Short mmCIF file of C-alpha atoms (C1' of nucleotides) in Angstrom, two decimals:
data_model
loop_
_atom_site.label_atom_id
_atom_site.label_comp_id
_atom_site.label_asym_id
_atom_site.label_seq_id
_atom_site.Cartn_x
_atom_site.Cartn_y
_atom_site.Cartn_z
CA MET S 21 -25.40 14.70 20.03
CA THR S 22 -22.57 13.93 16.80
CA SER S 23 -24.14 12.81 13.89
CA ARG S 24 -22.49 10.67 11.21
CA ALA S 25 -22.15 14.43 9.11
CA GLU S 26 -19.91 16.37 12.24
CA ILE S 27 -17.97 12.86 12.27
CA LEU S 28 -17.52 13.16 8.35
CA THR S 29 -16.86 16.65 8.46
CA ALA S 30 -14.56 16.42 11.52
CA ALA S 31 -12.68 13.72 9.64
CA ARG S 32 -11.76 15.67 5.29
CA ARG S 33 -11.27 18.77 8.00
CA LEU S 34 -8.52 16.90 10.11
CA ILE S 35 -7.12 16.05 6.88
CA ASP S 36 -7.00 18.62 4.74
CA ARG S 37 -4.97 20.33 7.43
CA ASP S 38 -2.63 18.09 9.00
CA GLY S 39 -2.66 15.76 6.48
CA TRP S 40 -3.99 12.00 5.68
CA GLU S 41 -0.69 10.01 8.46
CA LYS S 42 -2.14 12.78 10.92
CA LEU S 43 -6.29 11.17 10.70
CA THR S 44 -6.96 8.48 13.59
CA ILE S 45 -9.28 7.96 15.81
CA ARG S 46 -7.86 10.36 19.33
CA ARG S 47 -7.31 12.70 17.09
CA LEU S 48 -11.00 12.81 15.41
CA ALA S 49 -12.64 12.60 18.54
CA ALA S 50 -10.66 15.96 19.91
CA GLU S 51 -11.27 17.54 16.66
CA LEU S 52 -14.75 16.81 17.61
CA GLY S 53 -14.61 17.68 21.47
CA ILE S 54 -16.00 14.60 21.96
CA GLY S 55 -13.33 11.60 24.16
CA ALA S 56 -12.49 9.11 21.64
CA THR S 57 -14.21 6.59 23.38
CA THR S 58 -17.93 7.86 21.82
CA LEU S 59 -16.88 7.94 18.68
CA TYR S 60 -17.17 4.10 18.78
CA HIS S 61 -20.90 4.56 19.59
CA HIS S 62 -20.78 6.27 15.77
CA ILE S 63 -18.75 3.91 13.99
CA ARG S 64 -18.01 -0.33 13.80
CA ASP S 65 -13.58 0.72 14.16
CA LYS S 66 -11.55 2.68 11.99
CA GLU S 67 -12.06 1.42 8.73
CA ASP S 68 -15.31 1.20 8.71
CA LEU S 69 -14.81 5.37 8.75
CA LEU S 70 -12.00 5.25 5.72
CA VAL S 71 -14.88 3.32 4.07
CA GLN S 72 -17.49 5.87 4.98
CA LEU S 73 -15.04 9.12 3.55
CA LEU S 74 -14.48 7.18 0.85
CA GLU S 75 -17.87 6.87 -0.54
CA HIS S 76 -19.07 10.43 1.09
CA HIS S 77 -16.16 11.08 -1.74
CA ILE S 78 -16.32 8.99 -4.52
CA SER S 79 -20.76 9.69 -4.35
CA ARG S 80 -19.99 13.67 -4.54
CA LEU S 81 -18.00 12.92 -7.69
CA GLN S 82 -20.07 14.10 -10.78
CA ARG S 83 -20.09 11.79 -13.46
CA PRO S 84 -18.24 12.84 -16.93
CA GLN S 85 -19.78 12.50 -20.25
CA LEU S 86 -19.04 8.90 -21.42
CA PRO S 87 -17.29 8.67 -25.29
CA ARG S 88 -19.68 5.60 -27.72
CA ASP S 89 -16.67 4.00 -27.97
CA PRO S 90 -16.36 0.69 -26.25
CA ARG S 91 -11.84 1.30 -25.94
CA ASP S 92 -12.74 5.33 -25.41
CA ARG S 93 -15.20 3.94 -23.01
CA ILE S 94 -13.04 2.12 -21.57
CA VAL S 95 -10.29 4.65 -21.51
CA ALA S 96 -12.47 7.88 -19.74
CA ALA S 97 -13.77 5.26 -16.85
CA ALA S 98 -10.63 4.44 -16.44
CA THR S 99 -9.24 7.53 -15.72
CA ALA S 100 -11.81 9.41 -14.05
CA MET S 101 -11.18 6.22 -11.51
CA HIS S 102 -7.91 7.09 -11.09
CA ASP S 103 -8.32 11.58 -11.27
CA ALA S 104 -10.78 10.53 -8.18
CA LEU S 105 -8.61 8.23 -6.14
CA ALA S 106 -5.11 10.13 -7.63
CA ASP S 107 -6.53 13.26 -5.19
CA TRP S 108 -6.60 10.21 -2.40
CA PRO S 109 -4.04 8.37 -2.06
CA TRP S 110 -5.31 7.18 1.06
CA ALA S 111 -8.27 6.24 -0.67
CA ALA S 112 -6.67 3.87 -2.35
CA GLU S 113 -4.66 1.88 0.33
CA VAL S 114 -8.47 0.80 1.33
CA LEU S 115 -9.35 0.19 -1.68
CA THR S 116 -6.52 -2.39 -2.29
CA THR S 117 -8.15 -5.46 -1.79
CA ASP S 118 -9.95 -7.67 -4.78
CA GLY S 119 -13.28 -7.03 -2.96
CA PHE S 120 -13.53 -3.04 -2.68
CA VAL S 121 -16.46 -3.48 -5.51
CA GLY S 122 -18.56 -4.59 -2.81
CA LEU S 123 -17.84 -2.33 0.07
CA LEU S 124 -18.84 0.81 -2.44
CA ASP S 125 -22.93 1.63 -3.54
CA GLU S 126 -23.79 2.35 -6.75
CA SER S 127 -22.96 6.04 -6.35
CA ALA S 128 -19.15 4.22 -6.74
CA LEU S 129 -20.29 1.46 -8.91
CA TRP S 130 -20.94 3.56 -12.36
CA MET S 131 -17.03 3.49 -13.27
CA VAL S 132 -16.13 -0.13 -12.92
CA GLU S 133 -20.04 -1.19 -14.62
CA ALA S 134 -18.31 1.57 -17.14
CA ILE S 135 -15.16 0.11 -18.00
CA VAL S 136 -17.09 -4.16 -18.11
CA ALA S 137 -19.43 -3.02 -20.32
CA GLY S 138 -16.43 -0.71 -22.85
CA ALA S 139 -15.05 -4.46 -22.64
CA ASP S 140 -17.95 -6.41 -23.18
CA ASP S 141 -19.43 -3.66 -25.64
CA HIS S 142 -15.83 -3.67 -27.51
CA GLY S 143 -16.46 -8.37 -27.93
CA CYS S 144 -15.14 -9.53 -24.88
CA THR S 145 -16.22 -12.73 -22.90
CA PRO S 146 -17.55 -12.40 -19.42
CA GLU S 147 -14.85 -13.79 -18.58
CA GLN S 148 -12.39 -11.50 -20.36
CA SER S 149 -14.47 -8.19 -19.45
CA VAL S 150 -13.72 -9.19 -15.71
CA HIS S 151 -10.16 -9.60 -16.47
CA VAL S 152 -9.91 -6.28 -18.90
CA PHE S 153 -11.38 -4.70 -15.84
CA ARG S 154 -9.27 -5.96 -13.39
CA SER S 155 -5.93 -5.06 -14.63
CA ILE S 156 -6.81 -1.27 -15.08
CA TRP S 157 -6.93 -1.94 -11.55
CA TYR S 158 -4.39 -2.98 -10.65
CA TYR S 159 -1.91 -1.00 -13.16
CA THR S 160 -4.06 1.80 -11.09
CA VAL S 161 -3.71 1.47 -7.89
CA GLY S 162 -0.26 0.80 -8.33
CA GLU S 163 1.00 4.53 -9.94
CA ILE S 164 -1.39 6.00 -7.35
CA LEU S 165 0.77 4.12 -4.77
CA VAL S 166 3.50 4.29 -5.84
CA ARG S 167 3.24 8.30 -6.39
CA ALA S 168 1.71 9.05 -3.57
CA HIS S 169 4.88 7.55 -1.53
CA THR S 170 7.29 9.14 -4.14
CA ALA S 171 5.71 12.31 -3.14
CA ARG S 172 6.25 11.40 0.55
CA ARG S 173 9.29 10.70 0.14
CA LEU S 174 10.47 13.61 -2.11
CA THR S 175 9.29 16.38 0.47
CA ASP S 176 10.58 14.70 3.44
CA GLU S 177 13.55 15.61 3.91
CA LYS S 178 14.87 12.61 4.18
CA LEU S 179 18.01 12.15 1.91
CA PRO S 180 18.18 8.89 0.32
CA VAL S 181 15.92 9.67 -2.72
CA PHE S 182 17.62 7.95 -5.55
CA ARG S 183 21.28 7.45 -6.51
CA ASP S 184 21.81 8.33 -9.91
CA SER S 185 24.52 6.14 -10.82
CA PHE S 186 25.00 2.54 -11.52
CA ASP S 187 27.47 0.41 -12.21
CA ALA S 188 28.05 0.15 -16.79
CA SER S 189 29.75 -3.10 -16.38
CA GLN S 190 26.70 -4.56 -14.54
CA VAL S 191 23.22 -2.49 -15.96
CA PRO S 192 24.45 -0.60 -18.79
CA HIS S 193 21.03 -0.24 -19.87
CA LEU S 194 19.98 1.82 -16.78
CA ALA S 195 23.29 3.61 -16.29
CA ALA S 196 22.60 4.87 -20.12
CA VAL S 197 19.72 6.75 -18.85
CA SER S 198 20.60 7.30 -15.15
CA LYS S 199 20.88 11.17 -15.74
CA ARG S 200 17.81 11.31 -17.35
CA TRP S 201 15.43 8.57 -14.83
CA ARG S 202 14.47 11.09 -12.39
CA ALA S 203 13.39 13.46 -15.06
CA LEU S 204 11.01 10.92 -16.62
CA ALA S 205 10.47 8.97 -13.81
CA VAL S 206 8.44 12.27 -12.75
CA ARG S 207 5.87 13.00 -15.59
CA ASP S 208 2.61 11.62 -15.30
CA THR S 209 2.64 8.68 -17.75
CA TYR S 210 -0.29 7.44 -16.58
CA ALA S 211 -2.91 8.34 -19.68
CA GLU S 212 -0.10 6.63 -22.45
CA GLY S 213 0.50 4.19 -20.21
CA LEU S 214 -3.06 3.26 -19.76
CA ARG S 215 -3.83 3.35 -23.69
CA ALA S 216 -1.13 0.86 -23.98
CA PHE S 217 -2.71 -1.19 -21.80
CA VAL S 218 -6.83 -1.36 -22.99
CA ASP S 219 -5.19 -1.83 -26.54
CA GLY S 220 -3.15 -4.57 -25.45
CA LEU S 221 -6.31 -6.44 -23.46
CA LEU S 222 -7.98 -5.82 -26.56
CA ALA S 223 -6.15 -6.88 -28.47
CA ARG S 224 -5.76 -10.02 -26.75
CA ALA S 225 -9.22 -10.85 -26.31
CA ALA S 226 -10.46 -10.17 -29.82
CA SER S 227 -7.68 -13.03 -31.10
CA ALA S 228 -8.44 -15.78 -28.10
CA THR S 229 -12.01 -15.25 -28.64
CA SER S 230 -11.29 -16.14 -32.64
CA ASP S 231 -9.15 -18.67 -31.63
CA GLY S 232 -12.01 -20.46 -30.06
CA VAL S 233 -9.92 -19.99 -26.80
CA GLY S 234 -11.45 -18.63 -23.20
CA MET A 16 27.31 -8.82 20.20
CA THR A 17 24.35 -8.78 17.98
CA SER A 18 25.84 -9.48 14.41
CA ARG A 19 23.94 -7.39 11.08
CA ALA A 20 23.29 -11.41 9.96
CA GLU A 21 21.54 -12.46 12.68
CA ILE A 22 19.49 -9.37 13.23
CA LEU A 23 17.85 -10.59 9.95
CA THR A 24 17.54 -14.13 10.21
CA ALA A 25 15.64 -13.24 13.08
CA ALA A 26 13.50 -10.62 11.19
CA ARG A 27 12.83 -13.48 8.98
CA ARG A 28 12.04 -16.17 11.27
CA LEU A 29 9.23 -13.93 13.08
CA ILE A 30 7.83 -13.49 9.59
CA ASP A 31 7.70 -16.65 8.77
CA ARG A 32 6.15 -17.62 12.49
CA ASP A 33 3.97 -14.65 13.16
CA GLY A 34 3.03 -13.51 9.50
CA TRP A 35 4.64 -9.97 8.25
CA GLU A 36 2.86 -7.11 10.50
CA LYS A 37 3.73 -8.72 14.05
CA LEU A 38 7.83 -8.10 12.64
CA THR A 39 8.35 -4.43 14.91
CA ILE A 40 11.89 -3.34 16.85
CA ARG A 41 10.31 -4.52 19.79
CA ARG A 42 9.31 -7.88 19.14
CA LEU A 43 12.34 -8.60 17.22
CA ALA A 44 14.51 -7.22 19.83
CA ALA A 45 12.93 -9.60 22.34
CA GLU A 46 13.32 -12.07 19.53
CA LEU A 47 16.95 -11.77 19.57
CA GLY A 48 16.70 -11.83 23.54
CA ILE A 49 17.60 -8.01 23.99
CA GLY A 50 16.16 -4.57 24.77
CA ALA A 51 14.23 -2.56 21.38
CA THR A 52 16.99 0.03 22.33
CA THR A 53 19.70 -1.89 22.06
CA LEU A 54 18.44 -2.96 18.17
CA TYR A 55 19.52 1.19 17.76
CA HIS A 56 23.04 0.63 17.71
CA HIS A 57 23.14 -1.79 14.63
CA ILE A 58 19.96 -0.48 12.62
CA ARG A 59 19.21 3.19 11.81
CA ASP A 60 15.15 2.78 12.18
CA LYS A 61 12.55 0.46 10.96
CA GLU A 62 12.71 1.57 7.42
CA ASP A 63 16.39 0.62 7.68
CA LEU A 64 15.80 -3.03 8.16
CA LEU A 65 12.84 -3.55 6.37
CA VAL A 66 15.46 -2.02 3.49
CA GLN A 67 17.95 -4.43 5.24
CA LEU A 68 15.89 -7.61 4.43
CA LEU A 69 14.40 -7.17 0.91
CA GLU A 70 18.30 -6.40 -0.39
CA HIS A 71 19.23 -9.70 1.46
CA HIS A 72 16.08 -11.14 -0.10
CA ILE A 73 16.48 -10.45 -3.22
CA SER A 74 19.93 -10.93 -3.94
CA ARG A 75 19.69 -14.84 -2.53
CA LEU A 76 17.62 -14.94 -6.01
CA GLN A 77 18.79 -17.26 -8.73
CA ARG A 78 19.25 -15.29 -11.87
CA PRO A 79 16.84 -16.74 -14.65
CA GLN A 80 17.87 -17.10 -18.06
CA LEU A 81 16.29 -14.94 -19.81
CA PRO A 82 15.44 -14.52 -23.88
CA ARG A 83 16.81 -13.26 -26.45
CA ASP A 84 13.76 -11.88 -28.36
CA PRO A 85 13.13 -8.79 -26.18
CA ARG A 86 9.66 -8.73 -25.55
CA ASP A 87 9.41 -12.24 -24.55
CA ARG A 88 13.01 -10.94 -21.79
CA ILE A 89 11.25 -7.68 -20.85
CA VAL A 90 7.70 -10.67 -19.60
CA ALA A 91 10.52 -12.81 -18.18
CA ALA A 92 12.39 -10.61 -15.99
CA ALA A 93 9.10 -8.68 -15.01
CA THR A 94 7.48 -12.59 -14.09
CA ALA A 95 10.41 -12.88 -12.09
CA MET A 96 10.31 -9.59 -10.24
CA HIS A 97 6.62 -9.83 -9.28
CA ASP A 98 7.32 -13.77 -8.33
CA ALA A 99 10.44 -12.44 -6.18
CA LEU A 100 7.50 -9.90 -4.79
CA ALA A 101 4.41 -12.17 -4.21
CA ASP A 102 5.92 -14.15 -1.24
CA TRP A 103 7.12 -10.81 0.06
CA PRO A 104 3.56 -8.86 0.33
CA TRP A 105 5.37 -6.69 2.28
CA ALA A 106 8.02 -6.23 0.40
CA ALA A 107 5.91 -4.19 -2.48
CA GLU A 108 4.61 -1.55 0.33
CA VAL A 109 8.34 -1.58 1.30
CA LEU A 110 9.03 -0.42 -2.53
CA THR A 111 6.26 1.57 -3.52
CA THR A 112 8.48 4.50 -4.14
CA ASP A 113 9.30 5.56 -7.57
CA GLY A 114 13.15 5.57 -6.26
CA PHE A 115 13.50 2.04 -5.11
CA VAL A 116 15.32 1.69 -7.05
CA GLY A 117 18.67 3.65 -6.24
CA LEU A 118 17.55 1.83 -2.97
CA LEU A 119 17.84 -1.19 -4.42
CA ASP A 120 21.98 -2.77 -4.96
CA GLU A 121 23.10 -3.86 -8.23
CA SER A 122 22.29 -7.99 -7.33
CA ALA A 123 18.56 -6.68 -7.26
CA LEU A 124 18.80 -4.23 -10.18
CA TRP A 125 18.87 -6.49 -13.44
CA MET A 126 14.75 -7.17 -13.35
CA VAL A 127 14.71 -3.60 -13.83
CA GLU A 128 17.97 -3.75 -16.38
CA ALA A 129 16.69 -6.27 -18.13
CA ILE A 130 13.12 -4.57 -18.49
CA VAL A 131 15.08 -0.97 -19.63
CA ALA A 132 17.69 -2.74 -22.07
CA GLY A 133 13.98 -5.24 -23.72
CA ALA A 134 12.76 -1.73 -24.85
CA ASP A 135 15.82 -0.53 -26.24
CA ASP A 136 16.56 -3.79 -28.02
CA HIS A 137 12.75 -3.58 -29.07
CA GLY A 138 13.15 0.06 -30.76
CA CYS A 139 12.20 2.26 -28.08
CA THR A 140 13.56 5.08 -26.79
CA PRO A 141 15.42 5.55 -24.15
CA GLU A 142 12.56 7.94 -22.79
CA GLN A 143 9.57 4.80 -23.97
CA SER A 144 11.84 2.05 -22.06
CA VAL A 145 11.40 3.90 -18.47
CA HIS A 146 7.80 4.65 -19.85
CA VAL A 147 7.63 1.35 -20.09
CA PHE A 148 9.42 0.03 -16.80
CA ARG A 149 7.60 1.96 -14.69
CA SER A 150 4.15 1.31 -16.48
CA ILE A 151 4.91 -2.68 -15.66
CA TRP A 152 5.78 -1.51 -11.83
CA TYR A 153 2.99 0.36 -11.15
CA TYR A 154 1.19 -2.80 -12.61
CA THR A 155 3.08 -5.07 -10.99
CA VAL A 156 3.20 -3.89 -7.54
CA GLY A 157 -0.58 -3.12 -7.82
CA GLU A 158 -1.66 -6.71 -8.27
CA ILE A 159 0.40 -8.04 -5.77
CA LEU A 160 -0.93 -5.14 -2.43
CA VAL A 161 -4.51 -6.38 -3.85
CA ARG A 162 -3.81 -9.49 -3.82
CA ALA A 163 -2.00 -9.38 -0.42
CA HIS A 164 -4.45 -7.37 1.34
CA THR A 165 -7.52 -8.90 -0.34
CA ALA A 166 -5.70 -12.31 0.84
CA ARG A 167 -5.42 -11.26 4.33
CA ARG A 168 -8.93 -10.25 4.13
CA LEU A 169 -10.30 -13.75 2.96
CA THR A 170 -8.23 -14.92 5.95
CA ASP A 171 -10.01 -12.82 8.48
CA GLU A 172 -12.53 -13.73 10.01
CA LYS A 173 -14.61 -10.37 8.98
CA LEU A 174 -17.38 -10.53 6.99
CA PRO A 175 -17.83 -8.16 4.17
CA VAL A 176 -16.02 -9.84 1.84
CA PHE A 177 -18.07 -9.04 -1.48
CA ARG A 178 -21.42 -8.44 -2.09
CA ASP A 179 -22.69 -10.48 -4.92
CA SER A 180 -26.00 -9.01 -5.86
CA PHE A 181 -26.45 -5.60 -7.78
CA ASP A 182 -28.59 -3.18 -8.83
CA ALA A 183 -29.14 -4.29 -12.54
CA SER A 184 -31.29 -1.51 -13.69
CA GLN A 185 -27.92 0.74 -12.07
CA VAL A 186 -25.70 -1.64 -13.46
CA PRO A 187 -25.91 -3.90 -16.02
CA HIS A 188 -22.52 -5.19 -16.75
CA LEU A 189 -21.85 -6.08 -12.96
CA ALA A 190 -25.43 -7.84 -12.51
CA ALA A 191 -24.82 -10.00 -14.76
CA VAL A 192 -21.32 -11.28 -13.83
CA SER A 193 -22.21 -10.95 -10.77
CA LYS A 194 -22.23 -14.57 -9.28
CA ARG A 195 -18.78 -15.36 -11.28
CA TRP A 196 -16.89 -12.20 -10.19
CA ARG A 197 -15.68 -13.97 -7.17
CA ALA A 198 -14.11 -16.38 -9.20
CA LEU A 199 -13.01 -15.09 -11.72
CA ALA A 200 -11.80 -11.68 -9.32
CA VAL A 201 -9.41 -14.92 -7.89
CA ARG A 202 -7.90 -16.79 -10.59
CA ASP A 203 -3.92 -15.34 -10.96
CA THR A 204 -4.10 -13.81 -14.52
CA TYR A 205 -0.82 -11.57 -13.74
CA ALA A 206 1.03 -13.05 -16.18
CA GLU A 207 -1.63 -12.84 -19.19
CA GLY A 208 -2.71 -8.97 -18.16
CA LEU A 209 1.80 -8.89 -18.66
CA ARG A 210 1.65 -9.80 -21.33
CA ALA A 211 -1.26 -7.49 -22.86
CA PHE A 212 0.26 -4.70 -21.50
CA VAL A 213 4.32 -4.71 -23.44
CA ASP A 214 2.22 -6.51 -26.13
CA GLY A 215 0.80 -2.84 -25.86
CA LEU A 216 3.61 -0.54 -24.58
CA LEU A 217 6.00 -1.79 -27.75
CA ALA A 218 3.18 -1.54 -30.15
CA ARG A 219 2.62 2.24 -28.96
CA ALA A 220 6.46 2.93 -28.87
CA ALA A 221 6.26 2.17 -32.42
CA SER A 222 4.10 3.29 -33.96
CA ALA A 223 5.20 7.46 -32.30
CA THR A 224 8.72 6.86 -33.39
CA SER A 225 6.96 6.30 -36.90
CA ASP A 226 5.99 9.12 -36.74
CA GLY A 227 8.28 11.39 -35.81
CA VAL A 228 6.26 11.51 -31.92
CA GLY A 229 8.24 11.06 -28.77
"C1'" DA G 19 -29.16 7.07 25.33
"C1'" DC G 20 -25.53 8.81 25.27
"C1'" DC G 21 -21.00 9.76 26.85
"C1'" DT G 22 -17.41 9.20 29.81
"C1'" DG G 23 -12.57 7.73 32.35
"C1'" DA G 24 -9.46 4.62 32.75
"C1'" DA G 25 -6.98 0.33 31.49
"C1'" DC G 26 -4.69 -2.79 28.40
"C1'" DA G 27 -2.09 -3.85 25.02
"C1'" DC G 28 -0.03 -2.37 22.35
"C1'" DC G 29 3.40 0.98 18.92
"C1'" DG G 30 8.47 3.80 17.15
"C1'" DT G 31 12.46 6.24 19.18
"C1'" DT G 32 15.52 8.51 22.30
"C1'" DC G 33 18.33 9.98 25.89
"C1'" DA G 34 20.97 9.44 30.46
"C1'" DA G 35 23.33 5.83 32.42
"C1'" DG G 36 25.61 1.49 33.20
"C1'" DT G 37 29.59 -1.97 32.73
"C1'" DA I 3 32.22 -0.29 22.76
"C1'" DC I 4 28.83 -2.09 23.83
"C1'" DC I 5 24.55 -2.72 25.86
"C1'" DT I 6 19.90 -0.71 29.15
"C1'" DG I 7 15.18 0.21 31.71
"C1'" DA I 8 12.46 4.26 31.72
"C1'" DA I 9 10.56 7.59 29.54
"C1'" DC I 10 8.54 10.18 25.96
"C1'" DA I 11 4.81 10.22 22.86
"C1'" DC I 12 1.84 8.19 20.33
"C1'" DC I 13 -1.70 4.66 18.91
"C1'" DG I 14 -6.74 1.18 18.10
"C1'" DT I 15 -10.44 -0.95 21.52
"C1'" DT I 16 -12.67 -2.22 25.31
"C1'" DC I 17 -14.93 -2.11 29.19
"C1'" DA I 18 -17.75 -0.76 33.55
"C1'" DA I 19 -19.54 3.19 34.85
"C1'" DG I 20 -21.47 7.88 35.18
"C1'" DT I 21 -26.11 11.21 33.99
#
DNA sequence: ACCTGAACACCGTTCAAGT
DNA sequence: ACCTGAACACCGTTCAAGT
């Protein structure tokens, strides 16, 4: 008899040991010592497994104390969301869907709620608040996916990482930074970009509202 | 004898007819009327095929007239980048790597150049300009991937699209917008978010520079 | 109920052999 | 040179059959 808990634990073990790419139905079944086909009595399909795994991961996250200031609260919640997913880049792939919010249970929704609430409290209309959340979500998911894929590319022995010379007559500004690009691209600037984005989103929302637009 | 041009044309035909998921080495070979193994005399591997396909796609894009104002130029170039990839969401998956710039030839680099140049002209330091580009890139790639996956989820008959009721005691702000969320999430707000982001990035860069920080 | 092997319909890629 | 079938090492999923 195989339980839900056993399956999720084995899946985590498999990911931690062999990497996310190696989590397949067949390998997971082998890890559990059962036939691949037996697994289908406990999960609907592979996506169902991934959603359950993600839900389990997020549910054990401790909820941080959020700042009172709406802007800071948005930043803090977005950062928590980012950090939760940064360790689990495959989760970001699962979540690349606007409907992801509907897939998660309440234990994960507080992050979405905090961002929408922060925008509301700052004076955004409901439309604007949803827009604030979606924009931040796009930025966050993009950052995680790009960084995860880059890390894989750098650790793989596949060589063509980055051409670091450019035709100065065609792309002068790129040519000027080309030698430093690699070092700069490796820096973690998520938080910096996030703050800039939140500033811009809230400023635009405020001016749109005062203009009577929106 | 099979030429590079024939292969790329057949690949495009396959994607247009059957969808991006159906582009496999074996199907492409069949489309060309050759053995799967023969294809490996013309391409290094599947990734090589995808990069060539993407390069070909971007190279036939017409380069728009870019505004003189640095801020507007950044927005215009980012929008061009977005539009070029929005039609080809699979390309965004190929490009989810910080090193992607090094994979592309000069025919595609003008978009990157225009953004970096716009930031430079606005008074950003090289560090800040690279940061501006990377931030915009994360947002753009995130938006494209989320929307592409959402579209697939909506057209698929797989039902669990979005739970549109929330526990008002747990997530009151989400509960308040839940009925309108779906309609709002479907709206194309890329340009709106982009403008807010560029505003925020340039404002932060300016204040960091005047503070002597950065 | 719970589990199974065999099978279906695929993948990307390699290799030794053919013309 | 250019192309090939067969094979390797996999996938997710279904189905009829077993205990």
